[in-house]
Tab-separated table of N, CA and C in Angstrom:
chain	number	residue	atom	x	y	z
A	118	UNK	N	1.013	-1.586	-0.052
A	118	UNK	CA	0.209	0.040	-0.184
A	118	UNK	C	0.832	1.459	0.379
A	119	UNK	N	0.368	2.469	-0.659
A	119	UNK	CA	1.292	3.624	-0.690
A	119	UNK	C	1.875	4.087	-0.571
A	120	UNK	N	2.911	3.818	-1.402
A	120	UNK	CA	4.822	4.116	-1.066
A	120	UNK	C	4.929	5.378	-1.522
A	121	UNK	N	3.564	6.269	-1.938
A	121	UNK	CA	3.570	8.069	-2.295
A	121	UNK	C	3.866	8.292	-1.026
A	122	UNK	N	5.010	9.959	-0.830
A	122	UNK	CA	4.891	10.405	0.082
A	122	UNK	C	3.915	11.093	0.434
A	123	UNK	N	2.969	11.888	-0.944
A	123	UNK	CA	2.370	12.831	-0.333
A	123	UNK	C	1.418	12.201	-1.432
A	124	UNK	N	0.026	12.231	-0.626
A	124	UNK	CA	-1.087	11.803	-0.848
A	124	UNK	C	-1.408	13.058	-2.023
A	125	UNK	N	-2.484	11.815	-3.141
A	125	UNK	CA	-3.090	12.852	-3.768
A	125	UNK	C	-3.902	13.487	-3.461
A	126	UNK	N	-4.544	14.834	-3.156
A	126	UNK	CA	-5.636	15.167	-2.771
A	126	UNK	C	-6.274	15.512	-3.498
A	127	UNK	N	-6.075	14.739	-4.854
A	127	UNK	CA	-7.470	15.539	-6.306
A	127	UNK	C	-8.269	14.322	-6.158
A	128	UNK	N	-8.144	13.196	-5.240
A	128	UNK	CA	-8.811	12.298	-5.372
A	128	UNK	C	-10.055	12.071	-4.169
A	129	UNK	N	-10.329	13.520	-3.648
A	129	UNK	CA	-11.215	13.590	-2.243
A	129	UNK	C	-12.078	14.701	-2.493
A	130	UNK	N	-13.785	14.421	-3.103
A	130	UNK	CA	-14.122	14.665	-3.234
A	130	UNK	C	-14.353	15.880	-1.840
A	131	UNK	N	-15.087	16.968	-1.992
A	131	UNK	CA	-14.673	18.366	-1.143
A	131	UNK	C	-16.163	18.230	-0.655
A	132	UNK	N	-17.112	17.772	-0.821
A	132	UNK	CA	-18.862	18.203	-1.016
A	132	UNK	C	-19.424	16.340	-0.373
A	133	UNK	N	-18.344	15.667	0.316
A	133	UNK	CA	-18.864	14.364	0.317
A	133	UNK	C	-17.661	14.207	2.399
A	134	UNK	N	-18.724	13.221	2.982
A	134	UNK	CA	-17.499	12.663	4.055
A	134	UNK	C	-17.547	11.543	4.023
A	135	UNK	N	-15.728	11.292	4.994
A	135	UNK	CA	-15.546	9.538	4.514
A	135	UNK	C	-15.172	9.113	6.014
A	136	UNK	N	-15.321	8.554	6.024
A	136	UNK	CA	-15.063	7.000	7.312
A	136	UNK	C	-13.530	7.213	6.897
A	137	UNK	N	-12.686	6.932	8.345
A	137	UNK	CA	-11.209	6.525	8.446
A	137	UNK	C	-11.156	5.406	7.079
A	138	UNK	N	-11.407	4.726	7.260
A	138	UNK	CA	-11.343	3.378	6.225
A	138	UNK	C	-11.139	4.127	4.414
A	139	UNK	N	-12.599	4.729	4.382
A	139	UNK	CA	-12.505	5.254	3.144
A	139	UNK	C	-11.145	5.896	2.931
A	140	UNK	N	-10.785	7.020	4.239
A	140	UNK	CA	-10.122	7.895	2.952
A	140	UNK	C	-9.138	7.042	3.074
A	141	UNK	N	-8.250	6.213	4.385
A	141	UNK	CA	-7.852	5.239	3.788
A	141	UNK	C	-7.377	4.826	2.368
A	142	UNK	N	-8.951	3.902	2.300
A	142	UNK	CA	-9.154	3.612	0.586
A	142	UNK	C	-8.543	4.620	-0.233
A	143	UNK	N	-9.006	6.025	-0.118
A	143	UNK	CA	-8.939	6.505	-0.828
A	143	UNK	C	-7.199	6.983	-1.660
A	144	UNK	N	-6.919	7.367	-1.012
A	144	UNK	CA	-5.634	7.622	-0.799
A	144	UNK	C	-4.446	6.869	-0.542
A	145	UNK	N	-5.030	5.176	-0.723
A	145	UNK	CA	-3.474	4.463	-1.002
A	145	UNK	C	-3.232	4.224	0.505
A	146	UNK	N	-3.442	4.873	1.878
A	146	UNK	CA	-2.824	4.715	2.882
A	146	UNK	C	-3.230	3.789	3.688
A	147	UNK	N	-2.469	2.813	5.052
A	147	UNK	CA	-3.017	2.225	6.035
A	147	UNK	C	-3.873	3.325	7.187
A	148	UNK	N	-5.149	2.411	7.796
A	148	UNK	CA	-5.806	2.745	8.144
A	148	UNK	C	-4.926	3.475	9.093
A	149	UNK	N	-4.015	2.645	9.965
A	149	UNK	CA	-3.570	3.189	11.066
A	149	UNK	C	-2.945	5.143	11.123
A	150	UNK	N	-2.341	4.872	9.537
A	150	UNK	CA	-2.126	6.151	9.076
A	150	UNK	C	-3.102	7.526	9.589
A	151	UNK	N	-4.351	7.036	8.609
A	151	UNK	CA	-5.393	7.795	9.208
A	151	UNK	C	-5.323	8.396	10.400
A	152	UNK	N	-5.705	6.881	11.444
A	152	UNK	CA	-5.609	7.279	12.363
A	152	UNK	C	-4.384	8.052	13.364
A	153	UNK	N	-3.557	8.168	12.693
A	153	UNK	CA	-2.058	8.683	13.515
A	153	UNK	C	-2.612	10.597	13.174
A	154	UNK	N	-2.762	11.095	11.449
A	154	UNK	CA	-3.274	12.167	11.615
A	154	UNK	C	-4.448	12.511	12.268
A	155	UNK	N	-5.858	11.588	12.764
A	155	UNK	CA	-6.998	12.571	13.548
A	155	UNK	C	-5.901	13.005	14.378
A	156	UNK	N	-4.977	11.829	15.428
A	156	UNK	CA	-4.057	12.446	16.041
A	156	UNK	C	-3.500	13.839	16.540
A	157	UNK	N	-3.133	13.619	14.866
A	157	UNK	CA	-2.051	15.123	14.559
A	157	UNK	C	-3.116	15.760	14.721
A	158	UNK	N	-3.873	16.459	14.789
A	158	UNK	CA	-5.180	17.813	14.134
A	158	UNK	C	-6.149	17.694	13.305
A	159	UNK	N	-6.051	16.183	12.028
A	159	UNK	CA	-7.407	15.845	11.328
A	159	UNK	C	-8.438	16.117	11.791
A	160	UNK	N	-9.122	16.922	11.312
A	160	UNK	CA	-10.691	17.535	12.241
A	160	UNK	C	-11.251	16.453	11.558
A	161	UNK	N	-12.138	15.800	12.733
A	161	UNK	CA	-13.712	14.917	12.902
A	161	UNK	C	-14.732	15.732	12.706
A	162	UNK	N	-16.085	14.925	12.320
A	162	UNK	CA	-17.465	15.951	12.437
A	162	UNK	C	-17.524	15.229	13.936
A	163	UNK	N	-18.010	15.900	14.289
A	163	UNK	CA	-18.342	15.731	15.810
A	163	UNK	C	-19.318	14.835	16.006
A	164	UNK	N	-19.760	13.670	17.576
A	164	UNK	CA	-20.638	13.494	17.346
A	164	UNK	C	-20.815	12.147	15.820
A	165	UNK	N	-19.912	11.365	15.784
A	165	UNK	CA	-20.404	11.051	14.167
A	165	UNK	C	-20.247	9.279	15.123
A	166	UNK	N	-20.188	8.003	14.771
A	166	UNK	CA	-19.817	6.933	14.858
A	166	UNK	C	-20.150	5.754	13.401
A	167	UNK	N	-19.263	5.795	12.686
A	167	UNK	CA	-18.051	6.117	12.837
A	167	UNK	C	-17.551	7.423	12.348
A	168	UNK	N	-16.261	7.662	13.082
A	168	UNK	CA	-15.928	8.768	13.494
A	168	UNK	C	-16.271	9.346	11.906
A	169	UNK	N	-16.338	10.501	11.091
A	169	UNK	CA	-16.477	11.130	10.203
A	169	UNK	C	-15.249	12.398	9.794
A	170	UNK	N	-15.069	11.873	8.356
A	170	UNK	CA	-14.052	12.802	8.303
A	170	UNK	C	-14.924	14.078	6.742
A	171	UNK	N	-14.828	15.341	7.349
A	171	UNK	CA	-15.275	16.590	5.667
A	171	UNK	C	-14.511	15.902	5.288
A	172	UNK	N	-14.833	16.018	3.812
A	172	UNK	CA	-13.896	15.963	2.447
A	172	UNK	C	-12.850	16.649	1.886
A	173	UNK	N	-13.995	18.526	1.977
A	173	UNK	CA	-13.400	19.507	2.128
A	173	UNK	C	-12.384	19.969	3.270
A	174	UNK	N	-12.604	19.617	4.355
A	174	UNK	CA	-11.393	19.763	5.239
A	174	UNK	C	-10.414	18.792	4.816
A	175	UNK	N	-10.652	17.742	4.999
A	175	UNK	CA	-9.294	16.836	4.412
A	175	UNK	C	-8.423	17.417	3.684
A	176	UNK	N	-8.996	17.633	2.385
A	176	UNK	CA	-8.171	18.478	1.970
A	176	UNK	C	-7.479	20.105	2.003
A	177	UNK	N	-8.486	20.550	2.889
A	177	UNK	CA	-7.174	21.731	3.168
A	177	UNK	C	-6.413	21.236	3.779
A	178	UNK	N	-6.610	20.340	5.326
A	178	UNK	CA	-5.614	19.806	6.246
A	178	UNK	C	-4.327	19.390	5.556
A	179	UNK	N	-4.659	18.466	4.435
A	179	UNK	CA	-3.922	17.350	3.913
A	179	UNK	C	-2.734	18.392	2.812
A	180	UNK	N	-3.479	20.025	1.943
A	180	UNK	CA	-2.608	21.087	1.336
A	180	UNK	C	-1.625	21.579	2.315
A	181	UNK	N	-1.971	22.185	3.680
A	181	UNK	CA	-1.426	22.725	4.573
A	181	UNK	C	-0.210	21.674	4.853
A	182	UNK	N	-0.448	20.648	5.494
A	182	UNK	CA	0.609	19.588	6.100
A	182	UNK	C	1.565	19.487	4.631
A	183	UNK	N	0.932	19.743	3.213
A	183	UNK	CA	2.434	19.381	2.574
A	183	UNK	C	3.762	20.930	2.398
A	184	UNK	N	2.536	21.752	2.037
A	184	UNK	CA	3.127	23.438	2.565
A	184	UNK	C	3.812	23.322	3.263
A	185	UNK	N	3.563	22.793	4.390
A	185	UNK	CA	4.523	23.385	5.735
A	185	UNK	C	5.854	22.717	5.752
A	186	UNK	N	5.952	21.463	4.622
A	186	UNK	CA	7.130	20.907	4.836
A	186	UNK	C	8.143	21.613	3.775
A	187	UNK	N	7.448	22.419	2.126
A	187	UNK	CA	8.361	22.760	1.874
A	187	UNK	C	9.592	24.349	1.993
A	188	UNK	N	10.458	24.109	1.295
A	188	UNK	CA	11.450	25.605	1.599
A	188	UNK	C	12.157	25.506	0.096
A	189	UNK	N	11.334	26.215	-0.107
A	189	UNK	CA	11.588	27.363	-1.228
A	189	UNK	C	12.724	27.526	-1.303
A	190	UNK	N	13.759	27.890	-2.336
A	190	UNK	CA	14.628	27.751	-2.858
A	190	UNK	C	14.785	29.802	-3.783
A	191	UNK	N	15.537	29.993	-2.400
A	191	UNK	CA	15.607	31.923	-3.666
A	191	UNK	C	16.897	31.619	-5.000
A	192	UNK	N	16.530	32.426	-5.880
A	192	UNK	CA	17.638	32.713	-7.220
A	192	UNK	C	18.907	32.445	-6.372
A	193	UNK	N	19.261	32.728	-5.265
A	193	UNK	CA	20.685	32.586	-5.351
A	193	UNK	C	20.886	30.778	-4.685
A	194	UNK	N	20.223	30.566	-4.118
A	194	UNK	CA	20.133	29.001	-3.582
A	194	UNK	C	20.010	27.740	-3.950
A	195	UNK	N	20.726	26.691	-3.365
A	195	UNK	CA	20.590	25.506	-4.197
A	195	UNK	C	19.859	24.489	-2.756
A	196	UNK	N	19.365	23.617	-3.124
A	196	UNK	CA	19.147	22.718	-1.756
A	196	UNK	C	19.847	21.702	-1.394
A	197	UNK	N	20.506	21.308	0.350
A	197	UNK	CA	21.399	21.067	0.722
A	197	UNK	C	20.594	20.280	1.280
A	198	UNK	N	20.499	18.775	1.337
A	198	UNK	CA	19.807	17.762	1.067
A	198	UNK	C	21.031	17.044	2.647
A	199	UNK	N	22.220	17.257	2.511
A	199	UNK	CA	22.594	17.058	3.854
A	199	UNK	C	22.134	18.116	5.298
A	200	UNK	N	22.278	19.393	4.807
A	200	UNK	CA	21.537	20.678	5.750
A	200	UNK	C	20.459	20.974	6.246
A	201	UNK	N	19.294	19.769	4.928
A	201	UNK	CA	17.961	19.767	4.706
A	201	UNK	C	17.766	21.370	4.600
A	202	UNK	N	18.360	22.185	4.056
A	202	UNK	CA	18.017	23.560	4.177
A	202	UNK	C	18.303	24.172	2.520
A	203	UNK	N	17.627	24.999	2.361
A	203	UNK	CA	18.069	25.931	1.363
A	203	UNK	C	19.910	26.864	1.398
A	204	UNK	N	21.099	26.328	0.349
A	204	UNK	CA	21.650	26.697	0.711
A	204	UNK	C	22.927	27.965	-0.348
A	205	UNK	N	23.258	28.753	0.053
A	205	UNK	CA	24.079	29.325	-0.631
A	205	UNK	C	25.430	28.522	-1.445
A	206	UNK	N	25.832	27.893	-2.447
A	206	UNK	CA	26.786	27.212	-3.130
A	206	UNK	C	28.581	28.105	-2.839
A	207	UNK	N	29.048	27.496	-3.006
A	207	UNK	CA	30.493	27.461	-3.037
A	207	UNK	C	30.841	28.580	-4.232
A	208	UNK	N	31.046	29.709	-4.501
A	208	UNK	CA	31.155	30.408	-6.245
A	208	UNK	C	31.972	29.896	-6.815
A	209	UNK	N	32.998	29.384	-5.941
A	209	UNK	CA	34.293	28.698	-6.610
A	209	UNK	C	34.293	27.127	-7.245
A	210	UNK	N	32.750	26.147	-6.928
A	210	UNK	CA	32.186	25.044	-7.521
A	210	UNK	C	31.427	25.152	-8.232
A	211	UNK	N	30.544	26.157	-8.543
A	211	UNK	CA	28.951	26.026	-9.401
A	211	UNK	C	29.642	25.938	-10.406
A	212	UNK	N	28.911	24.804	-11.071
A	212	UNK	CA	29.113	25.269	-12.559
A	212	UNK	C	27.578	24.358	-12.984
A	213	UNK	N	27.908	24.952	-14.328
A	213	UNK	CA	26.193	24.574	-15.695
A	213	UNK	C	26.324	23.097	-15.800
A	214	UNK	N	25.161	22.411	-16.440
A	214	UNK	CA	25.892	21.661	-17.701
A	214	UNK	C	24.324	21.540	-17.761
A	215	UNK	N	24.283	21.638	-19.748
A	215	UNK	CA	23.077	21.452	-20.347
A	215	UNK	C	22.604	19.842	-19.722
A	216	UNK	N	20.986	20.042	-19.837
A	216	UNK	CA	20.441	18.690	-20.116
A	216	UNK	C	19.234	18.664	-21.270
A	217	UNK	N	19.176	17.189	-21.668
A	217	UNK	CA	18.438	16.699	-22.823
A	217	UNK	C	17.028	17.355	-23.287
A	218	UNK	N	16.517	18.151	-22.434
A	218	UNK	CA	15.920	19.347	-22.271
A	218	UNK	C	16.364	20.857	-22.419
A	219	UNK	N	16.247	21.431	-24.077
A	219	UNK	CA	16.934	22.704	-23.957
A	219	UNK	C	16.320	23.692	-23.026
A	220	UNK	N	15.143	23.631	-22.975
A	220	UNK	CA	15.169	25.047	-21.457
A	220	UNK	C	15.199	24.853	-20.388
A	221	UNK	N	16.005	23.635	-19.905
A	221	UNK	CA	17.007	23.879	-18.464
A	221	UNK	C	18.145	23.720	-18.430
A	222	UNK	N	18.893	24.087	-18.023
A	222	UNK	CA	20.369	24.011	-17.419
A	222	UNK	C	20.241	23.365	-15.931
A	223	UNK	N	21.377	22.100	-15.635
A	223	UNK	CA	21.838	22.184	-14.199
A	223	UNK	C	22.727	22.550	-13.333
A	224	UNK	N	22.290	23.259	-12.338
A	224	UNK	CA	23.238	23.868	-11.572
A	224	UNK	C	24.044	22.787	-10.461
A	225	UNK	N	24.941	23.561	-10.181
A	225	UNK	CA	25.119	21.983	-9.271
A	225	UNK	C	26.537	23.394	-8.584
A	226	UNK	N	26.959	22.734	-7.627
A	226	UNK	CA	27.855	23.361	-6.598
A	226	UNK	C	28.411	22.564	-5.201
A	227	UNK	N	29.022	23.265	-4.438
A	227	UNK	CA	28.897	22.697	-2.945
A	227	UNK	C	28.709	23.103	-1.645
A	228	UNK	N	27.797	22.849	-1.339
A	228	UNK	CA	27.458	23.861	0.341
A	228	UNK	C	28.573	24.307	1.031
A	229	UNK	N	28.371	26.056	1.419
A	229	UNK	CA	29.367	26.061	2.283
A	229	UNK	C	29.351	25.939	3.361
A	230	UNK	N	28.139	25.546	4.178
A	230	UNK	CA	28.481	25.232	5.573
A	230	UNK	C	28.485	23.737	5.463
A	231	UNK	N	28.687	22.482	4.879
A	231	UNK	CA	29.320	21.373	4.559
A	231	UNK	C	29.575	20.537	3.741
A	232	UNK	N	29.693	21.275	2.956
A	232	UNK	CA	30.566	21.010	1.379
A	232	UNK	C	29.811	19.326	0.871
A	233	UNK	N	29.064	19.492	1.153
A	233	UNK	CA	27.951	18.579	0.407
A	233	UNK	C	27.532	18.678	-1.607
A	234	UNK	N	27.745	17.612	-2.144
A	234	UNK	CA	27.360	18.460	-3.120
A	234	UNK	C	25.697	18.734	-3.878
A	235	UNK	N	25.441	20.045	-4.447
A	235	UNK	CA	24.113	20.320	-4.180
A	235	UNK	C	23.106	20.364	-6.078
A	236	UNK	N	22.533	20.019	-6.569
A	236	UNK	CA	22.610	20.179	-7.564
A	236	UNK	C	21.239	21.191	-8.165
A	237	UNK	N	20.473	21.579	-8.885
A	237	UNK	CA	19.124	21.618	-9.143
A	237	UNK	C	19.045	22.441	-11.135
A	238	UNK	N	17.773	21.971	-11.397
A	238	UNK	CA	18.055	22.143	-13.074
A	238	UNK	C	16.916	23.715	-12.758
A	239	UNK	N	17.342	24.357	-13.113
A	239	UNK	CA	16.494	25.743	-13.201
A	239	UNK	C	16.260	26.298	-14.959
A	240	UNK	N	15.904	27.295	-15.110
A	240	UNK	CA	14.941	27.406	-16.585
A	240	UNK	C	16.393	28.137	-17.332
A	241	UNK	N	17.259	28.262	-18.274
A	241	UNK	CA	18.439	28.660	-18.839
A	241	UNK	C	18.706	29.912	-19.144
A	242	UNK	N	17.134	30.303	-19.948
A	242	UNK	CA	17.060	31.620	-20.035
A	242	UNK	C	16.694	32.725	-18.768
A	243	UNK	N	16.977	32.324	-17.697
A	243	UNK	CA	16.912	32.692	-16.458
A	243	UNK	C	18.929	32.688	-15.916
A	244	UNK	N	19.307	31.523	-16.676
A	244	UNK	CA	20.952	31.515	-15.960
A	244	UNK	C	21.515	32.588	-15.769
A	245	UNK	N	21.775	33.797	-17.244
A	245	UNK	CA	22.903	34.897	-16.226
A	245	UNK	C	22.635	35.708	-14.576
A	246	UNK	N	21.387	35.686	-15.002
A	246	UNK	CA	20.548	36.065	-13.237
A	246	UNK	C	20.713	35.634	-12.157
A	247	UNK	N	20.460	34.093	-12.624
A	247	UNK	CA	20.962	32.769	-12.057
A	247	UNK	C	22.333	33.283	-11.566
A	248	UNK	N	23.218	33.205	-12.121
A	248	UNK	CA	24.528	32.681	-12.124
A	248	UNK	C	25.139	34.552	-11.147
A	249	UNK	N	24.684	35.788	-11.826
A	249	UNK	CA	25.349	36.636	-11.295
A	249	UNK	C	24.633	36.676	-9.720
A	250	UNK	N	23.580	36.063	-8.938
A	250	UNK	CA	23.196	36.153	-7.589
A	250	UNK	C	24.204	35.935	-7.058
A	251	UNK	N	24.723	34.550	-7.906
A	251	UNK	CA	25.741	33.134	-6.584
A	251	UNK	C	26.104	33.436	-6.723
A	252	UNK	N	27.147	34.303	-7.275
A	252	UNK	CA	28.683	34.802	-7.908
A	252	UNK	C	28.676	36.507	-7.780
A	253	UNK	N	27.992	36.775	-7.582
A	253	UNK	CA	28.311	38.422	-6.923
A	253	UNK	C	28.593	38.708	-9.031
A	254	UNK	N	28.687	40.288	-9.282
A	254	UNK	CA	29.021	41.187	-10.667
A	254	UNK	C	29.935	40.368	-11.419
A	255	UNK	N	30.869	39.932	-10.473
A	255	UNK	CA	32.520	39.036	-11.614
A	255	UNK	C	32.064	37.782	-11.902
A	256	UNK	N	32.207	38.050	-12.850
A	256	UNK	CA	32.592	37.326	-13.974
A	256	UNK	C	32.518	35.487	-13.433
A	257	UNK	N	31.745	35.166	-14.245
A	257	UNK	CA	31.752	33.519	-13.314
A	257	UNK	C	32.523	33.087	-14.424
A	258	UNK	N	33.270	31.617	-13.741
A	258	UNK	CA	34.227	30.142	-14.416
A	258	UNK	C	32.772	29.792	-14.851
A	259	UNK	N	32.149	29.166	-15.861
A	259	UNK	CA	31.124	28.202	-15.840
A	259	UNK	C	32.099	27.851	-16.957
A	260	UNK	N	30.793	26.928	-18.243
A	260	UNK	CA	31.504	26.364	-19.049
A	260	UNK	C	29.874	27.036	-20.081
A	261	UNK	N	29.804	27.827	-19.346
A	261	UNK	CA	29.109	28.706	-20.956
A	261	UNK	C	29.960	30.021	-21.785
A	262	UNK	N	29.652	29.909	-22.632
A	262	UNK	CA	30.008	30.753	-23.919
A	262	UNK	C	29.290	32.091	-23.890
A	263	UNK	N	28.147	32.115	-23.307
A	263	UNK	CA	27.602	32.907	-24.176
A	263	UNK	C	26.538	32.579	-24.713
A	264	UNK	N	25.809	31.535	-25.113
A	264	UNK	CA	25.119	31.619	-25.630
A	264	UNK	C	23.313	31.071	-24.504
A	265	UNK	N	22.974	31.333	-24.794
A	265	UNK	CA	21.596	30.476	-24.352
A	265	UNK	C	21.584	29.202	-24.714
A	266	UNK	N	21.627	29.034	-25.397
A	266	UNK	CA	20.827	27.236	-25.815
A	266	UNK	C	22.255	26.328	-25.162
A	267	UNK	N	22.235	25.073	-24.375
A	267	UNK	CA	22.878	24.505	-23.518
A	267	UNK	C	23.453	23.714	-24.535
A	268	UNK	N	23.094	23.212	-25.751
A	268	UNK	CA	23.417	22.340	-27.474
A	268	UNK	C	24.434	22.907	-27.573
A	269	UNK	N	25.367	24.183	-27.447
A	269	UNK	CA	26.341	24.955	-28.131
A	269	UNK	C	26.903	25.863	-27.041
A	270	UNK	N	27.259	24.631	-25.952
A	270	UNK	CA	28.422	24.830	-24.808
A	270	UNK	C	29.608	24.240	-25.061
A	271	UNK	N	30.633	24.648	-24.221
A	271	UNK	CA	31.273	23.278	-24.717
A	271	UNK	C	31.829	22.430	-23.767
A	272	UNK	N	31.857	21.418	-23.648
A	272	UNK	CA	31.744	20.334	-22.528
A	272	UNK	C	32.556	20.811	-20.927
A	273	UNK	N	31.980	20.551	-19.438
A	273	UNK	CA	32.690	20.640	-18.609
A	273	UNK	C	33.852	20.188	-18.577
A	274	UNK	N	34.339	19.444	-19.089
A	274	UNK	CA	35.823	18.793	-19.222
A	274	UNK	C	36.607	19.703	-20.353
A	275	UNK	N	35.629	20.557	-20.943
A	275	UNK	CA	36.629	21.550	-22.048
A	275	UNK	C	37.867	22.352	-21.165
A	276	UNK	N	37.519	22.883	-20.173
A	276	UNK	CA	38.707	24.424	-19.547
A	276	UNK	C	37.813	25.630	-20.454
A	277	UNK	N	36.653	25.754	-21.281
A	277	UNK	CA	37.288	26.678	-22.090
A	277	UNK	C	35.862	28.329	-21.598
A	278	UNK	N	36.613	29.299	-21.594
A	278	UNK	CA	36.026	30.202	-21.074
A	278	UNK	C	35.587	30.271	-20.102
A	279	UNK	N	34.872	31.583	-20.529
A	279	UNK	CA	33.815	31.691	-18.627
A	279	UNK	C	33.091	33.115	-19.468
A	280	UNK	N	32.187	33.028	-18.549
A	280	UNK	CA	30.138	33.783	-19.122
A	280	UNK	C	30.596	35.425	-19.282
A	281	UNK	N	31.187	35.981	-19.714
A	281	UNK	CA	30.678	37.855	-19.934
A	281	UNK	C	29.388	38.313	-19.558
A	282	UNK	N	28.633	38.668	-18.466
A	282	UNK	CA	27.396	39.302	-18.334
A	282	UNK	C	26.942	40.417	-19.721
A	283	UNK	N	28.086	41.384	-19.109
A	283	UNK	CA	27.348	42.720	-20.116
A	283	UNK	C	27.543	42.155	-22.036
A	284	UNK	N	28.287	40.823	-22.647
A	284	UNK	CA	28.312	40.223	-23.725
A	284	UNK	C	26.448	40.133	-23.979
A	285	UNK	N	26.057	39.311	-23.391
A	285	UNK	CA	24.891	38.156	-22.954
A	285	UNK	C	23.597	39.449	-22.996
A	286	UNK	N	23.907	39.895	-21.774
A	286	UNK	CA	22.351	41.435	-22.313
A	286	UNK	C	23.175	42.409	-23.394
A	287	UNK	N	23.485	41.896	-24.517
A	287	UNK	CA	23.522	42.774	-25.315
A	287	UNK	C	24.004	44.594	-24.966
A	288	UNK	N	25.532	44.046	-24.225
A	288	UNK	CA	26.907	44.927	-24.309
A	288	UNK	C	27.611	44.616	-24.913
A	289	UNK	N	29.369	45.535	-24.275
A	289	UNK	CA	30.562	45.609	-25.623
A	289	UNK	C	31.301	44.334	-24.902
A	290	UNK	N	31.120	43.829	-23.890
A	290	UNK	CA	31.590	42.603	-23.754
A	290	UNK	C	32.004	41.368	-24.469
A	291	UNK	N	33.396	40.876	-24.297
A	291	UNK	CA	34.054	39.767	-25.343
A	291	UNK	C	33.530	38.782	-24.102
A	292	UNK	N	33.728	37.117	-25.074
A	292	UNK	CA	33.443	36.029	-24.169
A	292	UNK	C	35.332	35.432	-24.379
A	293	UNK	N	35.970	35.570	-23.064
A	293	UNK	CA	37.129	34.659	-23.419
A	293	UNK	C	37.136	33.271	-23.263
């Protein structure tokens, strides 16, 4: 039963009430899990036997529970799995890597606090702004050569070039 971490709240109908067993079946969870949710604060309709749970309240409670676990990263941060927090990568370790999808680029770096490798896929169009915030206005040592299409960039091991923000934005800078 239920190996997914997040229950699919779209399976809950807001206009009906559910027993604990029905909630467990609908969300593919164990009955004991739903009973634990009730102990953690899932609202139950008072004076009902068997205990009934309002669909709208169940959906709202599950969404709030999922939102509480989220830790959104700013544009200058990557998520560190060891620290369990969004952290700024060490600017000397930041690298970019093209992905199979043209619209995204993988940003890699090491956590400044614990040194763990971090990576995150971001929109290729936002890359100059993200790198500028991660490494300051200084020219970033990355595998970019000024092109927005990651397929046109040299591979990471080639050691070529640094990204020139002025040239990308239409300035008169040059690509090294």
